[in-house]
Coordinates of C-alpha atoms and ligand atoms in Angstrom, one line a residue:
X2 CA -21.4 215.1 170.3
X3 CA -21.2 218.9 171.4
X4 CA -21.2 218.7 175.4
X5 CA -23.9 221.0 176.7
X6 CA -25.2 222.8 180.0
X7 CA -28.4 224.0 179.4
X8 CA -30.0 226.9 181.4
X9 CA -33.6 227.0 182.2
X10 CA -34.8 230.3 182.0
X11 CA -37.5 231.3 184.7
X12 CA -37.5 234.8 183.2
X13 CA -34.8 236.9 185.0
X14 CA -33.2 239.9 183.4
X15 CA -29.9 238.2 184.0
X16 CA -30.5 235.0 182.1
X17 CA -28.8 235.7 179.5
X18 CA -25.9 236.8 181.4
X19 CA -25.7 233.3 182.8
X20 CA -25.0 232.0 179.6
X21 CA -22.5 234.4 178.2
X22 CA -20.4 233.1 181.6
X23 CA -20.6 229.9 180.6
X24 CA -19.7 230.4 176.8
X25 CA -16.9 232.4 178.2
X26 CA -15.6 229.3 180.7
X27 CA -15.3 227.9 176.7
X28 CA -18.1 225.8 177.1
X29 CA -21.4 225.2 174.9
X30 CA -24.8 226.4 176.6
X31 CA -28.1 226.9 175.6
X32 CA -30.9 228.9 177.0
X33 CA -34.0 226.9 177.0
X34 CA -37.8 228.1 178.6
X35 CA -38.3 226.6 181.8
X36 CA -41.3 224.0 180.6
X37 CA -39.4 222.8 177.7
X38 CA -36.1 220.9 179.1
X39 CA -34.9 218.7 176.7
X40 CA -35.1 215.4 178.0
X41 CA -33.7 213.8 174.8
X42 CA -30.7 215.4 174.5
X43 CA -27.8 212.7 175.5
X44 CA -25.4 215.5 175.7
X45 CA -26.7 217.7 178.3
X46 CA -24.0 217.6 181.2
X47 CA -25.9 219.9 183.6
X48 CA -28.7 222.7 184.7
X49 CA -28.6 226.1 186.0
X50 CA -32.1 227.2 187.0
X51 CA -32.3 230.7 186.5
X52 CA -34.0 233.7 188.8
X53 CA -37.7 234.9 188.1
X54 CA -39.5 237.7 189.1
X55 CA -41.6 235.7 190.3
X56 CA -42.0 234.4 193.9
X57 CA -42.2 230.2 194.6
X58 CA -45.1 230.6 195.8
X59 CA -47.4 233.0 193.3
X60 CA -49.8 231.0 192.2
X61 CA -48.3 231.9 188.6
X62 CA -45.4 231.2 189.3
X63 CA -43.2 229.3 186.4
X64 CA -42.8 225.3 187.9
X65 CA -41.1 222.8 186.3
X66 CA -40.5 218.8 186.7
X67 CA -37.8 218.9 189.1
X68 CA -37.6 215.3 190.0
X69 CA -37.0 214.7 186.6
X70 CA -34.1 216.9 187.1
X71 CA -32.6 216.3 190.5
X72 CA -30.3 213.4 190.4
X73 CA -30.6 213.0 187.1
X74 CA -28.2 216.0 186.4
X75 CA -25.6 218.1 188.2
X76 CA -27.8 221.4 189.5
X77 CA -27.2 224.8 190.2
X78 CA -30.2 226.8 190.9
X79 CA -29.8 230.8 191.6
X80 CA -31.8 232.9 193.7
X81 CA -35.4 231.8 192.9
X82 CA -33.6 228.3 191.2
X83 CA -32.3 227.5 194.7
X84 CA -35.7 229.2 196.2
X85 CA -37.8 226.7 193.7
X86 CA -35.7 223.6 195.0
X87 CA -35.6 224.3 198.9
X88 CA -39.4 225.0 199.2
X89 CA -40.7 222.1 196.5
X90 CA -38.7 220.0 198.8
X91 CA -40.4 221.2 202.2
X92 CA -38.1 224.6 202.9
X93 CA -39.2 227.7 203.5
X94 CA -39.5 230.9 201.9
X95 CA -40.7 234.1 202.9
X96 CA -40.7 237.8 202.0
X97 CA -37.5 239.3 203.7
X98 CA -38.0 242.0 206.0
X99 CA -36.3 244.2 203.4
X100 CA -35.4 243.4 200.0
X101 CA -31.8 241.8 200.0
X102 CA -30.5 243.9 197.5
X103 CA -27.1 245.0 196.4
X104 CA -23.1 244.1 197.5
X105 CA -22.6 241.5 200.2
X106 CA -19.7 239.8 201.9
X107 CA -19.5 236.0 202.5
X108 CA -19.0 235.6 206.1
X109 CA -18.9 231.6 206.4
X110 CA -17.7 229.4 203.3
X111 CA -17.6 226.1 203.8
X112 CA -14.1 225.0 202.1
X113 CA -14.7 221.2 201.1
X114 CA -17.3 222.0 198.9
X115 CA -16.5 221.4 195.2
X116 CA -18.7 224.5 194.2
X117 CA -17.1 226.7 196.5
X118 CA -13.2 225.2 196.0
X119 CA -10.8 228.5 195.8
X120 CA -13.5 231.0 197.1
X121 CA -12.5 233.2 199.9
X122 CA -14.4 234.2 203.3
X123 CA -14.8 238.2 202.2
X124 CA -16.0 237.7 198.7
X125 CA -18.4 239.9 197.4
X126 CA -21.5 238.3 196.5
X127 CA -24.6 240.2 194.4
X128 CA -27.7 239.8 196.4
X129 CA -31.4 240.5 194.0
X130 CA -34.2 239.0 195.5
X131 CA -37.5 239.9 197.5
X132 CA -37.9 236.5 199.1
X133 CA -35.3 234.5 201.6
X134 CA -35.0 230.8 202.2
X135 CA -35.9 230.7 206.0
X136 CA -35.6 227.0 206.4
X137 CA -33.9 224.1 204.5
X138 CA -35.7 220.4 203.9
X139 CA -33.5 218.2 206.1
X140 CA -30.9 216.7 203.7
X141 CA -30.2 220.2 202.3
X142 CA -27.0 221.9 204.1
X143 CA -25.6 225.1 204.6
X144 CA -22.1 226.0 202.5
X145 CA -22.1 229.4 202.3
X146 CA -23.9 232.6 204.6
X147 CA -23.6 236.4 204.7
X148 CA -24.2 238.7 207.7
X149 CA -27.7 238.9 206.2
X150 CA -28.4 235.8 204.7
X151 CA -27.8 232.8 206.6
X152 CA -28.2 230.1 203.8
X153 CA -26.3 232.0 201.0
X154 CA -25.8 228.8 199.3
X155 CA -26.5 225.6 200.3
X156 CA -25.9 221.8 198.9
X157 CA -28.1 218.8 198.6
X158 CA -26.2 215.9 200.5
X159 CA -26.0 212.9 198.4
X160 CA -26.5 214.9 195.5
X161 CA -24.8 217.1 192.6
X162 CA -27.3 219.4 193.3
X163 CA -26.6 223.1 194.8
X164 CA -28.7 226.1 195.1
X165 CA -27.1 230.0 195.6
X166 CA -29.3 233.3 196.5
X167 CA -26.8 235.5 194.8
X168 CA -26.0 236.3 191.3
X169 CA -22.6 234.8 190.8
X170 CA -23.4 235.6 186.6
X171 CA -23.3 239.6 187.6
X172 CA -20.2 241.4 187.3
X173 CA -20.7 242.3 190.7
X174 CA -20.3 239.0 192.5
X175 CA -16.3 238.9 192.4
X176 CA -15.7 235.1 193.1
X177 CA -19.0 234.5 190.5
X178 CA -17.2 233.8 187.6
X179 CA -14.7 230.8 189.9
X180 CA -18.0 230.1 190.9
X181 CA -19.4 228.6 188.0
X182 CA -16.2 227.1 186.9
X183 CA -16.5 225.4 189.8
X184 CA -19.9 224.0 188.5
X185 CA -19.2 223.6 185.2
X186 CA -15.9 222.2 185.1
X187 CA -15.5 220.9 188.4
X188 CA -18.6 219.2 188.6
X189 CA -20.3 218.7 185.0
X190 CA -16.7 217.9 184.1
X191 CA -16.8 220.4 180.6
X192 CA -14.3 219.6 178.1
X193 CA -13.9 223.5 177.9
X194 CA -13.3 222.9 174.4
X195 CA -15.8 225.4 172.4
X196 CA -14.1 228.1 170.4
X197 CA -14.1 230.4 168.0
X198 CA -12.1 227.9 165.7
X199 CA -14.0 224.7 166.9
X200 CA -17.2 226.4 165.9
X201 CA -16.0 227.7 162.4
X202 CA -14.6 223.7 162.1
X203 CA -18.0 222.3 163.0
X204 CA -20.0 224.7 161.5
X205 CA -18.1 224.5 157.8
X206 CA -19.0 220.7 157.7
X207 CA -22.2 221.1 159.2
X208 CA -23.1 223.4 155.9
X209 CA -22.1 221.5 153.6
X210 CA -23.7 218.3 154.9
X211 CA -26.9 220.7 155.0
X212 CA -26.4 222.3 151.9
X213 CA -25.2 219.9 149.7
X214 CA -25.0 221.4 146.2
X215 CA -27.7 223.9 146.6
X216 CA -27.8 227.4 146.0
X217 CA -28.2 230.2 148.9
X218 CA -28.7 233.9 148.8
X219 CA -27.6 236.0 151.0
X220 CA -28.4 239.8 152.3
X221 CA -25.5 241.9 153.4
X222 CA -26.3 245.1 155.4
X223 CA -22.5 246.0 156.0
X224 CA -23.2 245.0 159.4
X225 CA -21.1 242.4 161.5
X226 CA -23.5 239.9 161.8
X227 CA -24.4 239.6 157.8
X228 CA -20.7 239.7 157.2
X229 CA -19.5 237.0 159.7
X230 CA -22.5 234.9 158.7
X231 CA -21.6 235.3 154.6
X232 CA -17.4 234.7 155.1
X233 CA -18.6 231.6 157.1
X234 CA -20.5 230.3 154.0
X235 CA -18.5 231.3 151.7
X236 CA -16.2 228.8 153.5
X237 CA -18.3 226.1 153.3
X238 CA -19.6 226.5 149.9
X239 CA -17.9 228.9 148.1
X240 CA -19.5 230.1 144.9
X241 CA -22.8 228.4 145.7
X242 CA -23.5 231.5 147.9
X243 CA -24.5 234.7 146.3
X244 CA -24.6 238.0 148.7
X245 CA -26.8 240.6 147.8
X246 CA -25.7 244.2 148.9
X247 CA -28.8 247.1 148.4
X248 CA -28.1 251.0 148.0
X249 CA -31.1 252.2 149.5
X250 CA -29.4 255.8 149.5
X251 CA -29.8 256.1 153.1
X252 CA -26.2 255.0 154.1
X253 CA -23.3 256.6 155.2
X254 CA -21.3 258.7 152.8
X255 CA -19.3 256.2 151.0
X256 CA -20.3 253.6 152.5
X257 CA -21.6 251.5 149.6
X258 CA -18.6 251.8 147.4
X259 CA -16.4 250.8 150.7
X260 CA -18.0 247.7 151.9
X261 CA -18.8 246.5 148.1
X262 CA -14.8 246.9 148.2
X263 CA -14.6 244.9 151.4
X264 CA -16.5 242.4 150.3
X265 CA -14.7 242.2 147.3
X266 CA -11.5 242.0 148.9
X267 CA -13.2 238.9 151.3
X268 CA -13.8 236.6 148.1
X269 CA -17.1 237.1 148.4
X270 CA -19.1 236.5 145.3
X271 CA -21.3 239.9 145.6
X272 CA -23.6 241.8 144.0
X273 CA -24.3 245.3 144.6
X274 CA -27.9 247.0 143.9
X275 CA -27.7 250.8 143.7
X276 CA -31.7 251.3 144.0
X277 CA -31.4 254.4 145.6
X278 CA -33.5 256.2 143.5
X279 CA -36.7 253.9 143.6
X280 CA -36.1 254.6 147.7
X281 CA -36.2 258.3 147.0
X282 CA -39.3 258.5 145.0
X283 CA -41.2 256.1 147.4
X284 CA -40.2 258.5 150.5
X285 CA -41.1 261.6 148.6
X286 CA -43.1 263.8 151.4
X287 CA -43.2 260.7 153.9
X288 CA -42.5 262.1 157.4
X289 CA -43.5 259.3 160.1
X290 CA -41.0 256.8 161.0
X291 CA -43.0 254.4 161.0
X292 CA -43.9 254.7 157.4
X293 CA -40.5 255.7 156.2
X294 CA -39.5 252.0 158.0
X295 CA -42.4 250.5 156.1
X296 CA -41.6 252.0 152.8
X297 CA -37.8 251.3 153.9
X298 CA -38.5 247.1 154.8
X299 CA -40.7 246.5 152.1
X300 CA -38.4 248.3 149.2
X301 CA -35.6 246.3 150.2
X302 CA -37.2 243.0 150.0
X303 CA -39.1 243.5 146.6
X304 CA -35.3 244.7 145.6
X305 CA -33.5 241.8 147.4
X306 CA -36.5 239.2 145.7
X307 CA -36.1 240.5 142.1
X308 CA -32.2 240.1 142.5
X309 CA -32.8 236.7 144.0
X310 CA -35.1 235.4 141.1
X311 CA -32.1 236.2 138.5
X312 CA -29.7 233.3 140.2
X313 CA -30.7 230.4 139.0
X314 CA -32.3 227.1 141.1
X315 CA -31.7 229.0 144.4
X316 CA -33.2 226.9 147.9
X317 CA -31.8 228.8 150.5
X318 CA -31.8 232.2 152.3
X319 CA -29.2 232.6 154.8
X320 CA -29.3 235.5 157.3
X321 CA -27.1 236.9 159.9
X322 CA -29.7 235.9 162.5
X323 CA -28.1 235.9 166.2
X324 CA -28.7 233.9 169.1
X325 CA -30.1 237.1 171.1
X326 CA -32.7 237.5 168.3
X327 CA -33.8 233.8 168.7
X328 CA -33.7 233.2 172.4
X329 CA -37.4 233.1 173.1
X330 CA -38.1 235.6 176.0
X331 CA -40.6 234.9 178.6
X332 CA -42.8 237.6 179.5
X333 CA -44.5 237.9 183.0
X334 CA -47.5 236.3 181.5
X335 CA -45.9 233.3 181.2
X336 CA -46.1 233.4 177.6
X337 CA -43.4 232.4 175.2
X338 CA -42.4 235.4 172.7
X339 CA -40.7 234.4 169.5
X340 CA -38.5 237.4 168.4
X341 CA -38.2 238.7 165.0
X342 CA -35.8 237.6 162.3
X343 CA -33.6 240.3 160.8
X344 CA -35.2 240.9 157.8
X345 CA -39.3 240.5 158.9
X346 CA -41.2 238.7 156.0
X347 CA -38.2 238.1 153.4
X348 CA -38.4 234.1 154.1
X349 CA -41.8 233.9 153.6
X350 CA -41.9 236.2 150.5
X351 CA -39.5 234.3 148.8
X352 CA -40.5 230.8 149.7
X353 CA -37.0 229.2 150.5
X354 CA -35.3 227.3 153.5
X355 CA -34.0 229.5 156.2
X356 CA -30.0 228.9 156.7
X357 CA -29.0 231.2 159.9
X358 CA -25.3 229.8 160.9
X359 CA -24.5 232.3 163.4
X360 CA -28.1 231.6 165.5
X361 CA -26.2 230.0 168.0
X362 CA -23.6 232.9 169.1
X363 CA -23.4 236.2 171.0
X364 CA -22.6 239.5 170.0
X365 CA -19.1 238.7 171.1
X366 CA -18.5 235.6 169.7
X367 CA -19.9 236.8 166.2
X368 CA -16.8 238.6 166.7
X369 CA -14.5 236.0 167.4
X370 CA -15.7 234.3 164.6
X371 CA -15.2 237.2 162.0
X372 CA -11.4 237.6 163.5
X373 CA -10.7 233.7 163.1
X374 CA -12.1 233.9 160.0
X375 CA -9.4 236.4 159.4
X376 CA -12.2 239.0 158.4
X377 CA -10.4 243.3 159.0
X378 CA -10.4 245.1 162.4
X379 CA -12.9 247.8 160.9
X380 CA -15.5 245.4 159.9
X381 CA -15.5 243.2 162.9
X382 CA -15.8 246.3 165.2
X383 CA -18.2 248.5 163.1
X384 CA -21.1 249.9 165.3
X385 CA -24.2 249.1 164.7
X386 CA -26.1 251.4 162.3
X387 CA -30.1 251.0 161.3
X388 CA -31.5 249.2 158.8
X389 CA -33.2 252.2 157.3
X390 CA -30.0 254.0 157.9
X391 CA -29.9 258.1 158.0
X392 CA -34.0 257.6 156.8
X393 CA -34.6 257.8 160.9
X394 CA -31.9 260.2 161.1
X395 CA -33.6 262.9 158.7
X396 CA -36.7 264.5 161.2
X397 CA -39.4 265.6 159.0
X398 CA -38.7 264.7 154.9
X399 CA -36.2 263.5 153.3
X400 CA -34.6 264.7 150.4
X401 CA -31.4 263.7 148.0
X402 CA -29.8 267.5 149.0
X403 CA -30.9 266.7 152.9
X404 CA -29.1 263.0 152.7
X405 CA -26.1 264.7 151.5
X406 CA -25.9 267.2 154.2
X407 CA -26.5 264.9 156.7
X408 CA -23.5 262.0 155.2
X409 CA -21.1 264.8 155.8
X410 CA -21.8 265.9 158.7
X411 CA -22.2 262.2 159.9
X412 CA -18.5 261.5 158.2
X413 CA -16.6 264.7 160.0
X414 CA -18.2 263.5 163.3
X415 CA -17.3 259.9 162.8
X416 CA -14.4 260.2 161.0
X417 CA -13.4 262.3 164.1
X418 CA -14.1 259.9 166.6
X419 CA -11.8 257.5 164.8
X420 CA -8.6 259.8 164.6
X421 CA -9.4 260.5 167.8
X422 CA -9.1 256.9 169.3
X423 CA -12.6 257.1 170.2
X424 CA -15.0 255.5 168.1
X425 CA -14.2 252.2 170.0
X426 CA -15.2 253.5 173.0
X427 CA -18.5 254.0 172.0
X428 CA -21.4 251.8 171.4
X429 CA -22.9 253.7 168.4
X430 CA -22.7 257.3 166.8
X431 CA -24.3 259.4 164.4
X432 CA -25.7 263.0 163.4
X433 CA -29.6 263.9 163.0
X434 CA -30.6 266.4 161.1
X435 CA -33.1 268.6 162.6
X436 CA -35.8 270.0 161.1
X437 CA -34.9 273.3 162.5
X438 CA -33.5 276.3 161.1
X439 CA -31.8 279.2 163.2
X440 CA -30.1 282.3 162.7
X441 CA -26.0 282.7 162.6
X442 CA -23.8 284.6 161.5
X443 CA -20.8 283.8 158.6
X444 CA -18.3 286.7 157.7
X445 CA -20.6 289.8 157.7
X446 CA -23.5 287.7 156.3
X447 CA -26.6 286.7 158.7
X448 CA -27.2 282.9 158.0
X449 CA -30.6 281.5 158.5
X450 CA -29.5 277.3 158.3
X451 CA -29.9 274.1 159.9
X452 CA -29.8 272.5 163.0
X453 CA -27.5 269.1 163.8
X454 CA -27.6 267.0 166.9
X455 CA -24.5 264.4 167.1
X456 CA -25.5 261.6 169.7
X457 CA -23.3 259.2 170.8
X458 CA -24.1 256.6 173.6
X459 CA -22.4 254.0 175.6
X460 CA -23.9 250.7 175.8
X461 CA -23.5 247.0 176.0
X462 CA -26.7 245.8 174.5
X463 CA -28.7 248.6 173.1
X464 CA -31.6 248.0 175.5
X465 CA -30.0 250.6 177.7
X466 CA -27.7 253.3 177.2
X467 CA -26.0 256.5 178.4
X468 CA -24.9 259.5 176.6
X469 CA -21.0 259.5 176.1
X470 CA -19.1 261.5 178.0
X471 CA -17.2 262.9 175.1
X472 CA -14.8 265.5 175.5
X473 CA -15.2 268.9 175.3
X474 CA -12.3 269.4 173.1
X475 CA -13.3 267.0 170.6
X476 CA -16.9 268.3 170.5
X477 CA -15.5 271.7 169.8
X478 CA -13.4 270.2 167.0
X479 CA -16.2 268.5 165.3
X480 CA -18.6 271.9 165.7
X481 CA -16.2 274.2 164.3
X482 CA -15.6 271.2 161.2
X483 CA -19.0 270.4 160.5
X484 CA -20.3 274.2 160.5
X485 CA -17.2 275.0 158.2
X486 CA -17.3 272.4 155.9
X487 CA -20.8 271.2 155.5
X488 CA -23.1 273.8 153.5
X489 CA -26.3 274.2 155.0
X490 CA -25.5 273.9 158.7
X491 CA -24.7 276.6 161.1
X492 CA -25.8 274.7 164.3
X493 CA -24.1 272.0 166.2
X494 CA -26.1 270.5 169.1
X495 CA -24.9 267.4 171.9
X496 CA -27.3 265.2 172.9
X497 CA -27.0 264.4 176.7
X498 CA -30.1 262.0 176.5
X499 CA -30.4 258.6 178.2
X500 CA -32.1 255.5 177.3
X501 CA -34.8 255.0 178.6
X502 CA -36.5 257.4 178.7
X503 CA -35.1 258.3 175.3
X504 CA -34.2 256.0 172.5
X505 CA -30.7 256.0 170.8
X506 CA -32.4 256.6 167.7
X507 CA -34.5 259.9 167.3
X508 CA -37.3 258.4 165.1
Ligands
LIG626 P1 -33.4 252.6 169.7 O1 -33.5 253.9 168.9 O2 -34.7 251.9 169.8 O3 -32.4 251.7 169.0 O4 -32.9 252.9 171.1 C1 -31.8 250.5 169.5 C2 -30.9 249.9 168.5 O5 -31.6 249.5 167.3 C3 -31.2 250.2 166.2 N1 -32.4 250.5 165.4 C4 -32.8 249.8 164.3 N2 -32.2 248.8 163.6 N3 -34.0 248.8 162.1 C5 -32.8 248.3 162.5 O6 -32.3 247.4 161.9 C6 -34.6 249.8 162.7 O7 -35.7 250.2 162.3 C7 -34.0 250.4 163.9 N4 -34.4 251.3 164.7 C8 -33.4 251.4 165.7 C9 -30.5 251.5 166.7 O8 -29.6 252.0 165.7 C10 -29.9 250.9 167.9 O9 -28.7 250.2 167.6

């Protein structure tokens, strides 16, 4: 049985971040709402609670059974975790008399404590919170304070059961990451055997225990997370899977011929649907991005279906589905949020079992799965690019000539970044074409021609990001390229937008 630590999310912004520690200390974890602990599961071997924005005592604050939890598992609660535990158990907690917030040093560490083994007085320590325990119940005792914070961290006697009021998850809190080794390993005992290859192992034989003889379609964007998911199946069941790769006509210059070549090259049984025009007629005049998206979404699945219904006795759709897009987010209201699958309304359309091998991973780990899997460098590190590709790209109409203006452009400034050494550095790049025409000048002629912006942002997630901080020489390479070579553009803009309050995207 797969060992587990589950983490019950209270609904702070770092929850997540708490789990990718744990999958990188090599061990299995799952992030589970913080009324719906699994009580079944045999192989749990212990609990983080995680922060809220919440405080214990709101009268909305998120409760849940903790005496069905304490003693019954090793616990580690953080910030309102350990808040939730001390003051359901008789503490105290109060506001603080100013928000504890930001780098602290541990003062006092209490050395024969198994969570704090190899953790030095002077750490730094990530302090986030509003409230402050100001008293402990009586069995609860004191392992760890800052100048500040007096009970920093504290353990249950008697008990595997700990609380911290920092963030040992954050990047921030230097002795965080021995910290929850210290939990996980030391005191749930993890085998620290999950991998990249023990996953691909388990997951194989897990398919084909699943899927049997059946048949299973598959949609490939060009993206990691459709690729990884399709090389794993095509492990497990070979022939029986069937990808489908659509031509809208809004990708990148090239791009379908290269990754149907890719695919190819993978083994993978593939079928590519050039159905660009049908996109073209259907986006004639259309210039909200919203309705370009609609128009975008619901092309590709009647395309994707009527491909589909020409493989015979097919059950299955598998998708590229991560485990970001599935953990269920808690919003303030305390209610639970499902989050979207990749491609909205395809399963139901189609009527057939949903197959999403990868639903368990993170970004990274998709990663680590394509490069065991033996999938190329460029596939595996491709940034991410929109599902209605340069559609959102194109302000205003869009327009076969206006496509091709815009995939060269987009090629000099990409293909740039790569000789360059750059294009890993960033999170995501691409050109917009404006809707904007201005005057130049070319030889002894006055030009009256388009607009470009290039944007190109740093990121870890997509839910923030800054511009990036490209440089000057290469920006003038790429100007001076773009206006030379690409007909039709005369004007080279950088955008220096963050997000929020912009969006990486400009439609
Ligand atoms: P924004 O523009 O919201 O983008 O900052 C965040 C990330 O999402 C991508 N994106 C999309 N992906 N369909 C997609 O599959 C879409 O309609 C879409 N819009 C934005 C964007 O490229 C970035 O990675």
């Amino acid at each position: 049985m797969q060992e587990k630590i589950i983490i019950l999310d209270f609904g702070s912004q770092t929850t997540q971040l708490i789990g990718r520690r744990v999958r990188e200390l090599s061990t299995y974890c799952e992030i589970i709402p913080y009324n719906k602990f699994p009580y079944d599961d045999k192989s749990v071997i212990g609990v983080i609670l995680s922060g809220s924005p919440f405080s214990v005592y709101d009268e909305k604050a998120f409760k849940t059974e903790l005496d069905r939890l304490r003693t019954h598992y090793p616990l580690l609660g953080i910030c309102y975790g350990a808040q939730l535990m001390a003051y359901e158990a008789g503490g105290s907690v109060e506001p603080a008399p100013s928000r504890e917030y930001g780098r602290a040093i541990l003062t006092e560490v209490n050395h024969n404590d198994p969570l704090l083994k190899d953790i030095e007085v002077g750490s730094q320590v990530w302090m986030s919170h509003g409230d402050t325990i100001t008293s402990l119940p009586e069995n609860f005792k004191i392992i760890a304070s800052t100048k500040e914070v007096a009970i920093a961290a504290y353990h249950v006697e008697g008990e595997k059961t700990w609380g911290v009021q920092f963030h040992p998850e954050v990047f921030h809190s230097t002795c965080g990451t021995q910290l929850l080794k210290n939990f996980v390993v030391g005191i749930c005992g993890a085998s620290q055997s999950w991998s990249a290859e023990s996953f691909i192992e388990s997951t194989v034989a897990a398919l084909r225990e699943q899927l049997g003889d059946d048949k299973v379609v598959l949609g490939l964007s060009g993206g990691v997370d459709s690729s990884v998911a399709a090389v794993l199946l095509n492990r497990a069941i070979g022939k029986n899977l069937t990808c489908i790769f659509v031509d809208h006509g809004m990708l990148r210059k090239n791009e379908f011929r290269n990754v149907l070549h890719d695919y190819e090259c993978l083994g993978l049984n593939v079928i590519g649907v050039d159905a660009s025009a049908r996109f073209f007629k259907e986006l004639e005049g259309v210039t909200d991005p919203e309705r370009k998206r609609k128009i975008i979404g619901k092309g590709f699945i009647d395309v994707f279906d009527e491909e589909a219904h020409k493989i015979k006795d097919v059950k299955w759709l598998a998708q590229g589905t991560i485990y970001p897009d599935c953990i269920e987010s808690l919003s303030i209201t305390g209610m639970v949020i499902k989050s979207h699958h990749n491609v909205g309304g395809l399963p139901e359309k189609m009527n057939l079992k949903l197959c999403e091998p990868l639903r368990l991973l993170f970004k990274d780990e998709v990663r680590a799965v394509g490069r065991s899997l033996g999938m190329p460098e460029h596939l595996i590190k491709r940034h991410p690019f929109p599902g209605p590709g340069l559609a959102v790209r194109i302000l205003g109409d869009i327009t076969p000539e206006k496509v091709s203006v815009l995939q060269d452009a987009d090629d000099i400034f990409i293909q740039g970044l790569r000789d360059w050494g750059l294009y890993d550095k960033v999170w995501q790049a691409g050109v917009i074409l404006l809707p904007v025409q201005s005057v130049g000048v070319m030889g002894d002629e006055r030009t009256y021609e388009r607009a470009v912006a290039l944007r190109a942002v740093t990121s870890t997630d997509a839910m923030t990001a800054d511009w990036a901080h490209l440089p000057y020489e290469f920006l003038a390479k790429v100007s001076n390229d773009i206006i030379n070579q690409v007909r039709g553009v005369n004007r080279v803009c950088y955008d220096i937008s963050s997000k929020p309050p912009s969006t990486i995207e400009w439609e």
